[in-house]
Coordinates of C-alpha atoms in Angstrom, one line a residue:
M1 CA -18.9 -11.2 -11.0
K2 CA -20.2 -14.0 -13.5
L3 CA -17.8 -16.9 -13.5
S4 CA -18.2 -20.0 -15.8
M5 CA -18.4 -23.4 -14.5
G6 CA -14.7 -23.8 -15.2
E7 CA -13.9 -20.4 -13.7
K8 CA -15.4 -21.5 -10.5
L9 CA -13.8 -25.0 -10.5
N10 CA -10.4 -23.5 -11.1
I11 CA -10.8 -21.2 -7.8
R12 CA -12.0 -24.5 -6.1
A13 CA -8.9 -26.1 -7.4
M14 CA -6.6 -23.4 -6.2
V15 CA -8.2 -23.3 -2.9
Y16 CA -7.7 -27.0 -2.5
V17 CA -3.7 -26.7 -3.3
A18 CA -3.5 -23.6 -0.8
A19 CA -4.9 -25.5 1.8
E20 CA -2.3 -28.4 1.8
P21 CA -0.1 -26.9 4.3
I22 CA -2.9 -26.3 6.6
P23 CA -3.0 -29.3 9.2
Y24 CA -6.3 -31.0 10.2
F25 CA -6.2 -33.4 12.9
W26 CA -9.9 -33.8 14.0
P27 CA -11.4 -34.8 16.2
M28 CA -9.1 -34.1 19.0
R29 CA -10.6 -36.8 21.1
S30 CA -7.5 -38.8 21.7
F31 CA -4.2 -37.9 20.9
I32 CA -0.5 -37.8 21.9
H33 CA 1.3 -35.2 19.8
H34 CA 0.3 -33.0 17.2
N35 CA 2.6 -32.0 14.2
P36 CA 2.0 -28.4 13.0
L37 CA 4.3 -29.5 9.7
H38 CA 2.2 -32.2 8.6
G39 CA 1.3 -30.3 5.6
L40 CA 4.9 -29.7 4.8
E41 CA 6.1 -33.0 5.3
D42 CA 7.3 -33.3 1.5
M43 CA 9.9 -30.6 2.1
P44 CA 13.4 -30.6 3.6
F45 CA 13.1 -30.1 7.0
E46 CA 14.9 -26.4 7.2
T47 CA 12.6 -25.5 4.4
A48 CA 9.5 -26.6 6.1
V49 CA 10.5 -24.9 9.4
E50 CA 11.0 -22.0 7.3
Q51 CA 7.7 -22.0 5.7
G52 CA 5.7 -23.0 8.9
R53 CA 7.6 -19.9 10.6
R54 CA 6.3 -17.8 7.8
L55 CA 2.7 -19.0 7.4
F56 CA 1.7 -19.5 11.1
H57 CA 3.7 -16.8 12.7
A58 CA 5.4 -19.3 14.8
R59 CA 9.1 -19.7 16.0
G60 CA 10.8 -22.3 14.4
Y61 CA 13.8 -22.9 16.8
L62 CA 14.4 -22.4 20.6
P63 CA 15.9 -19.0 21.9
R64 CA 19.7 -19.2 21.7
S65 CA 19.5 -19.0 25.7
E66 CA 17.8 -22.7 25.5
Y67 CA 20.8 -24.0 23.4
Q68 CA 23.6 -22.4 25.5
R69 CA 21.7 -24.0 28.4
Y70 CA 22.1 -27.5 26.5
L71 CA 25.2 -26.9 25.7
K72 CA 26.6 -26.1 29.4
Q73 CA 24.6 -29.5 30.3
G74 CA 26.4 -31.3 27.7
S75 CA 23.3 -32.0 25.6
V76 CA 25.1 -30.3 22.8
D77 CA 28.4 -31.8 21.5
Y78 CA 30.8 -28.5 21.5
A79 CA 33.2 -30.1 18.9
A80 CA 30.1 -31.0 16.4
L81 CA 28.9 -27.4 17.0
E82 CA 32.5 -25.9 16.3
S83 CA 32.9 -28.2 13.3
G84 CA 29.5 -27.2 11.5
I85 CA 30.1 -23.5 12.0
G86 CA 33.6 -23.9 10.7
E87 CA 32.0 -25.4 7.4
F88 CA 29.4 -22.7 7.1
A89 CA 32.1 -20.0 7.4
A90 CA 34.2 -21.7 4.9
Q91 CA 31.5 -21.1 2.3
H92 CA 31.6 -17.6 2.7
A93 CA 33.9 -14.6 1.8
V94 CA 35.0 -12.3 4.7
P95 CA 37.3 -9.3 4.7
S96 CA 40.5 -10.2 5.8
G97 CA 41.7 -9.8 9.2
I98 CA 38.3 -11.5 10.5
D99 CA 37.9 -14.9 11.9
L100 CA 34.3 -15.5 10.7
A101 CA 34.2 -19.1 12.2
R102 CA 35.5 -17.9 15.6
W103 CA 33.5 -14.7 15.8
L104 CA 30.3 -17.1 15.0
L105 CA 31.0 -19.6 17.5
T106 CA 31.3 -17.0 20.1
L107 CA 28.1 -15.0 19.3
V108 CA 26.3 -18.3 19.3
T109 CA 27.7 -19.4 22.7
A110 CA 28.7 -16.7 24.5
T111 CA 26.2 -14.0 23.6
G112 CA 22.5 -13.4 23.2
L113 CA 22.9 -10.8 20.5
E114 CA 20.5 -11.6 17.7
F115 CA 21.9 -11.7 13.8
S116 CA 20.5 -9.1 11.6
A117 CA 21.4 -8.8 7.7
V118 CA 22.3 -5.8 6.5
S119 CA 21.9 -4.0 3.2
R120 CA 25.4 -2.7 3.0
M121 CA 28.6 -2.4 5.1
S122 CA 29.4 1.0 6.7
D123 CA 32.3 2.7 5.2
A124 CA 35.1 4.8 7.3
A125 CA 32.5 8.1 7.2
L126 CA 29.6 6.1 8.9
V127 CA 31.7 5.0 11.6
Q128 CA 33.5 7.8 12.2
A129 CA 30.2 9.9 12.4
A130 CA 28.8 7.3 14.7
L131 CA 31.4 7.0 17.0
G132 CA 31.6 11.1 17.0
G133 CA 27.6 11.3 17.8
T134 CA 27.6 13.6 14.8
P135 CA 24.9 13.6 11.8
M136 CA 25.7 11.1 8.9
A137 CA 27.1 12.1 6.2
T138 CA 23.9 10.7 4.1
D139 CA 21.4 12.8 5.8
G140 CA 19.4 14.5 3.7
A141 CA 20.5 12.6 0.4
P142 CA 17.8 11.9 -2.1
V143 CA 16.1 8.6 -1.7
D144 CA 17.0 5.9 -4.3
V145 CA 13.8 4.7 -5.0
S146 CA 15.0 1.4 -6.8
Q147 CA 16.8 0.1 -3.9
L148 CA 13.8 1.3 -1.7
S149 CA 11.2 -0.6 -4.2
S150 CA 13.7 -3.6 -4.1
R151 CA 13.5 -3.7 -0.3
L152 CA 10.1 -3.3 0.0
R153 CA 9.4 -6.4 -2.8
D154 CA 11.7 -8.4 -0.7
Q155 CA 10.1 -7.5 2.6
F156 CA 6.3 -7.5 1.4
P157 CA 6.1 -10.6 -1.0
P158 CA 3.2 -10.6 -3.5
D159 CA 1.5 -13.4 -1.6
M160 CA 1.6 -11.5 1.9
P161 CA -1.9 -10.5 2.7
L162 CA -2.6 -6.7 2.3
C163 CA -3.8 -6.3 5.8
E164 CA -0.4 -7.3 7.0
V165 CA 1.2 -5.4 4.4
V166 CA -0.8 -2.0 5.9
D167 CA 0.0 -3.2 9.4
A168 CA 3.6 -3.3 8.8
L169 CA 4.0 0.1 7.2
Y170 CA 1.6 2.2 9.1
G171 CA 1.5 0.4 12.7
T172 CA -2.0 -0.5 12.3
E173 CA -4.0 -3.6 13.7
L174 CA -6.1 -4.5 10.6
S175 CA -5.0 -8.2 10.6
V176 CA -6.1 -8.6 14.4
E177 CA -9.3 -6.8 13.9
L178 CA -10.1 -9.0 10.6
D179 CA -9.3 -12.4 12.5
E180 CA -11.6 -11.4 15.2
R181 CA -14.0 -10.9 12.8
V182 CA -13.7 -14.0 11.3
I183 CA -13.4 -15.7 14.6
R184 CA -17.1 -14.3 15.4
V185 CA -18.4 -15.5 12.2
C186 CA -17.0 -19.1 12.6
L187 CA -18.1 -19.2 16.2
D188 CA -21.8 -18.5 14.9
F189 CA -21.7 -21.0 12.5
L190 CA -19.7 -23.9 13.5
D191 CA -21.9 -23.9 17.1
E192 CA -22.8 -27.6 17.6
G193 CA -25.4 -27.0 20.0
Q194 CA -23.5 -25.1 22.7
S195 CA -25.5 -21.9 22.2
V196 CA -29.3 -21.1 23.0
W197 CA -29.7 -18.8 20.0
G198 CA -28.4 -20.5 16.7
M199 CA -27.2 -18.5 13.8
P200 CA -29.9 -18.4 11.2
E201 CA -29.9 -19.7 7.8
R202 CA -27.2 -22.3 8.5
E203 CA -28.8 -25.0 6.2
R204 CA -27.6 -23.0 3.3
G205 CA -24.1 -23.2 4.1
L206 CA -21.5 -20.9 5.7
F207 CA -20.9 -18.1 2.7
A208 CA -24.6 -18.1 1.9
A209 CA -25.7 -17.9 5.8
W210 CA -23.2 -15.2 6.5
R211 CA -23.9 -13.2 3.5
E212 CA -27.9 -13.0 4.3
L213 CA -27.3 -12.2 7.9
S214 CA -24.4 -9.8 7.4
R215 CA -27.4 -7.5 5.2
H216 CA -29.5 -7.4 8.3
D217 CA -26.9 -7.4 11.4
M218 CA -24.9 -4.3 11.9
F219 CA -22.4 -6.0 14.0
R220 CA -21.5 -8.5 11.1
S221 CA -21.9 -6.6 8.2
P222 CA -18.9 -5.2 6.3
D223 CA -18.4 -1.6 7.0
G224 CA -17.2 -0.5 3.4
E225 CA -19.5 0.1 1.1
W226 CA -17.4 -1.7 -1.8
A227 CA -17.6 -4.6 0.1
R228 CA -21.3 -4.4 0.5
Q229 CA -21.4 -4.2 -3.2
L230 CA -19.5 -6.9 -3.8
L231 CA -22.1 -9.2 -1.7
E232 CA -24.7 -7.6 -3.4
A233 CA -22.9 -8.5 -6.9
N234 CA -22.1 -12.2 -5.7
S235 CA -24.4 -14.6 -4.8
D236 CA -21.6 -17.3 -4.5
P237 CA -18.2 -17.9 -3.1
E238 CA -16.4 -18.2 -6.1
G239 CA -17.6 -15.1 -7.7
V240 CA -16.8 -12.8 -4.6
I241 CA -13.5 -14.6 -4.3
A242 CA -12.7 -13.5 -7.8
Q243 CA -13.7 -10.0 -7.7
A244 CA -11.9 -9.5 -4.5
M245 CA -8.8 -10.7 -5.6
A246 CA -9.1 -8.2 -8.6
A247 CA -10.0 -5.5 -6.1
L248 CA -6.9 -6.1 -4.2
G249 CA -4.8 -6.2 -7.4
I250 CA -3.4 -9.4 -6.7
P251 CA -2.3 -11.2 -9.9
E252 CA -3.7 -14.6 -10.6
K253 CA -0.4 -16.6 -10.4
H254 CA 0.0 -15.5 -6.8
W255 CA -3.6 -16.7 -5.5
V256 CA -2.5 -19.8 -4.5
G257 CA 0.4 -18.4 -2.0
Y258 CA -2.2 -15.6 -1.2
F259 CA -4.9 -18.0 -0.1
T260 CA -2.3 -19.9 1.9
R261 CA -1.4 -16.9 3.9
E262 CA -4.9 -16.0 4.6
L263 CA -6.0 -19.5 5.7
A264 CA -2.9 -19.8 7.8
R265 CA -3.9 -16.8 9.9
L266 CA -6.8 -18.9 11.7
H267 CA -5.0 -22.0 10.8
G268 CA -6.8 -23.8 13.8
W269 CA -10.4 -22.9 12.4
A270 CA -9.5 -23.2 8.6
G271 CA -8.2 -27.0 9.5
F272 CA -11.4 -27.6 11.4
I273 CA -13.4 -26.5 8.3
R274 CA -11.0 -28.5 6.0
W275 CA -11.6 -31.6 8.0
R276 CA -15.1 -31.1 8.5
S277 CA -15.7 -30.9 4.7
S278 CA -14.3 -33.9 4.3
A279 CA -15.8 -36.0 6.8
S280 CA -18.1 -38.6 5.8
R281 CA -21.4 -38.8 8.0
Y282 CA -20.2 -36.3 10.2
H283 CA -23.8 -34.9 11.7
W284 CA -23.1 -31.3 11.9
A285 CA -21.0 -31.0 8.5
E286 CA -24.3 -32.9 7.1
R287 CA -26.5 -30.5 8.6
Y288 CA -24.7 -27.1 8.1
P289 CA -22.2 -27.3 5.3
A290 CA -19.0 -25.6 4.9
D291 CA -15.8 -25.4 3.0
L292 CA -12.9 -23.2 2.9
V293 CA -13.8 -21.6 -0.3
D294 CA -16.7 -20.5 1.8
Y295 CA -14.4 -19.3 4.6
L296 CA -12.2 -17.5 2.3
A297 CA -15.2 -15.6 0.6
V298 CA -16.1 -14.3 4.1
R299 CA -12.4 -13.5 5.1
L300 CA -11.6 -11.7 1.8
S301 CA -15.4 -9.5 2.0
L302 CA -14.2 -8.6 5.4
S303 CA -10.9 -7.9 4.5
L304 CA -11.9 -5.2 1.7
A305 CA -14.4 -3.5 4.2
L306 CA -11.4 -2.8 6.5
L307 CA -8.9 -1.9 3.7

């Protein structure tokens, strides 16, 4: 895909913005802590934790059993907890006869049950069928396509990488395979003298070196014919990114979010490359340049090959 200078700069700007949530703390020779939410410090704490959980596939809070243990030890103030739950319950309408505050307090302090959202409350017929072990009255009913589409849109937002969507729908492990392939590329290119046999053409940069090597190395070349055609048609990473996103059917308004999710899959490597590309007078970066535009072009090419 032939891009103008303005279009290339626009893609680079989007990648730059997309990388903001990705923390980079290098070189890690002496440090006392690492804040994984460093790139999200402009957000309210609860929002940053949720965004971090979503981006980095992490757990935002401790297991409930840990908080219950702290409560028994006196590290958590029961009165403050009860007051907070009461304030929360007061903001929500509930059917008559249900003491929501007491119910939630019991769930939080005395059980290990996880909370789960439901699309609708069960009616009397469904409850009777469940208790009696009989088939649900709705079995065989036509699917509400609009409701299904709405639930799928909620579960799979437009910035969610397509490999993750396919994995969730079909039980595959495309994302794991993609990560492993990208890790191999990073290990080859970012080697700092540890390997006896170095990756050739590294002086040309990450994308150019990988593109050249993939044409000759069957273990690193994309499997899909479309992906091979993509690399043949584009000699620069910006063109690969633009054409890949068009092939994936991602609207441009969602590109930044999509880039962020792709970068966050391997945020350690992405963070290192981000730091490396901005580190002045860093020997290995000067000798073998790489940036996140290169990295993203490689990742999207391999993603297309798997899809």
